[in-house]
Amino acid sequence: MPVTLITGPIGSGKTSALMARFSEAQARDAGLLIAPTEAAAAALRQRWAISGGESALLGHRIIGWGRFVQLLADAQDYLLTPLQQALFLFPILGDHPLRYFRRDRPSMGIASQFASTIALLHRNGITPARLRTLLETRGSLKENDLLTVYERYAEALTHSHLLDEGCLLPLALKHVQRAEASLLQQIDTILFDEFIRFEPGAVELIDAIKTAVPKANIAIALTTSTEEKTLEGKLYEKTRATLEPIADRSESLPPRPAPAIDISVHSIRSPRQEARFIAHVLEGECKDAASTIVLAVRGDTPFVSLLLPELDEHSLATDLPTGSTALASPLVHRLLSEETLEKWPAQARLIEYAQLCAAFVRDSNVLEASNAELATHADERRAIARTLAAASTIEQTLAECTLTERLIDLPAVSRECFVGLLLKAFTHDHASPATLTRHLPFELASFEAGLAGDTDVVMIPNLVEGTIPRVQTERLFFSDADRLSPDPDPIIDALLPNTEELLAMEAHAFATFCAKCKKRLVLTSAVVNENGAETAPSSFLDRMPEGIPEPPIAPQPSASLAPDWGAIMAQRIAIERARAGTSDAHSSFRGMIEENEAKALLRQRFTESRFSPTSLERYAGCPFQFFVEKVLGLKPLEEELPELQPKDRGTIVHRLLERFYQECTEAIARARIDRAQEEGLKEKLNAILIEVEVEHAALVDAQAPGLKSFSREAILNMAWQVVQAELGEAREISQPLEPAAFEWTFGKTPETALAVPVENDAPALVRGQVDRIDIDANTSAFLVVDYKTGASITSKKKDILEGRHLQLPLYVEAIRQFLYPSALPLGGLLIGVMEATKVHGFVRKSFNNIHYAIGRYASAVDDETWDEMMHATLAFVGTYAAGIRGGAFSAAPAKGCPRHCDYKDICRYAGHVVH
């Protein structure tokens, strides 16, 4: 029987034609319908069931392509999940010499990209041997590393009797060729619904089915376009050309007349307002019970999380599952908190981290606590469900990690690597569109899956560039620039869609929803995103009517809030009036938290947790900044710059100086006496920098390749001028101090934290990490040294006395209590790396020009002033801790707003005159 290509534009009835053929085949129990994805297959199964089809046959007769391949393969060995495949690859990346990728610090992100690329190659018949041949015509060091890893991985997989996703299609092909595919027995009709792209391996499999099952009538529905020059038209023609060698004939369906539909485009202020607007429109549309409604959303966006509460307000949802990711659960926040993670080892085997994580969840009594909470706060069921979803995600991820550990001898991984695994699992929403649809009076469809059949009303939100269409990032392997000959093997281009093809696939999905809409099409976009940044409307809106700016919609009071709605609104109005008139009459406007429950939570949290000196200085400078960062846990988006980020440069400089002073003690002592020895010191510094760059390869490699040599030279010069400045100081004084400790940490546990008294309250616990501690020959005196890699450093005496600089005094007090209780504390000095200065801080004047040389700077103080500065610091810490625990987060900064602030867009003080 032939392979038939059924072609026609979107909306020409190709799916209906296939469904009719499927219905005829099912009368003989001989039909098979394959959709591009399992989500698309689910939509077709639903359509089949609604039309009266027998539901018992749906699960194995209308299936997605992935499930189709799995059933043909009938794999007997254990099939690795994508996470397990990355874990399997992780030790291989570290055990074998690679030329481009650093093998000493492999990351799970890189392992995942290797895993997905190897699976892609394998399922399309590119074995390691064939890849070696391919690399003669295209590829770079990255692709040669890929070959090395692929070879080792294939050997390890075979030795372990394991399979991955890439093994399935070759296995399916073998079963088909040997007539061993039980799925195809008694099948005489095989239909492929609206695929717009086929990989070479897929074409080979279909051709093998055609040969092995000659009685099978195979039909493939393909989309065509009347506009061949468009991106979509080029993709459709490319797909048709791919299939024509195995096709025997084609059938062309004419376009159907397009119905006159109501198209409206709406420009809305924010994503939350967009969700509120969509809910408002849905409320009106759902009144017509006979109307079919589809809301198309991209699965990996937070829009559904914003929409579900609004649907609740309009009574459009019943018993909804959790409406946002498990990452929003307090359980996850506690698990990934600094207090929890710092108790875990920096490196451990995966199963050890899994056991620690499991113990945390077990000790949290999640199920019992959730049941108790649900009994007393039924209106919080969605938040409680998030906690249960988080516990389920943790359990599932730990089970996967533990099983992998038993299958494979994995090396120890870093704590950051394990946390990354958890974070990736937490970002996925447990409630899929198909799951949520069961609780809604409309269909929630995945934008990527497209639309199976005609629909009365279609609504597509989130139409902004970067979301729809999704911006394509450059792929890791086989970029266009890696070609080594003018005529490279074309299979790589057939495997990896380029940017234009990916955009065409996005345009096809959008066009599908539009073409299958029969009455009303509602398209919306938000002016700003979730972070407040301005957005650009989707290019897909260019051919649509002009957008209508929508005014804000007030929140709808839900039944659960109705009794207190008046009081809540009165409070909100009072706050808004205070904001509009810059009045301080309302305590909330002034940043004072008054609610007893919130204050109790603050008191508990900031009594049990440990403050860093930097966070307390942040509170001293601007309580609102502390509130945003430490209470709300918000962080500004990092700017994506081609050069090394200042904080990353600081990390490298700190580590470079730490290792230099640790490893070159004798050489430094010789250079103090003999200036000719200095050049040897610089060579040692340069050699250490090379090793430090390897340690921090992720930071170094993040910058543009052309800038690496410049940033490296800058780092070396900064560190070298510090070394020279300290050598010069040591030659001028009689008893120079020697570095004795580096990156000394205190406060990792409550027992090792510095306890600072708070009046009528529990002590404030302080933690920190000291860059360097210098001591004299007899360990009878010590000095704190702290590196500053930022801008110029100014005098700290006044800042210490006024409570704005706490770091050095707190470090001194911690060292005095925990490390050198018998030694005399001399104080602390800041080394300005950019200017090679070491004159600001606070030190005892009586030891100036003996243990250090700071000239006549105000940092050298008499003993009475020195003691006053220490006492003032501890008093300020107690005052700040009391204010934080009491919920005092004034938006008015101590000395006016700085020139740059990451939070000015959400601060009511910035830009206003405060009365």
Short mmCIF file of C-alpha atoms in Angstrom, two decimals, residues 4-5 40 71 113 144 239 292 314 346 366 447 612 666 807 818 878:
data_model
loop_
_atom_site.label_atom_id
_atom_site.label_comp_id
_atom_site.label_asym_id
_atom_site.label_seq_id
_atom_site.Cartn_x
_atom_site.Cartn_y
_atom_site.Cartn_z
CA THR A 4 0.19 9.29 0.79
CA LEU A 5 0.99 12.92 1.53
CA ALA A 40 -1.55 16.90 20.73
CA LEU A 71 5.98 0.94 21.81
CA GLN A 113 23.42 19.61 26.99
CA ASN A 144 35.66 16.87 19.28
CA THR A 239 9.44 19.06 5.16
CA THR A 292 -16.21 25.85 22.86
CA HIS A 314 -15.07 34.75 39.16
CA ALA A 346 30.58 21.25 50.43
CA VAL A 366 4.79 17.88 56.03
CA PHE A 447 0.62 26.80 22.85
CA SER A 612 26.03 39.25 58.29
CA GLU A 666 59.22 32.31 52.39
CA GLN A 807 32.26 44.90 59.45
CA PHE A 818 36.81 32.61 69.24
CA GLY A 878 21.57 45.57 69.08
#
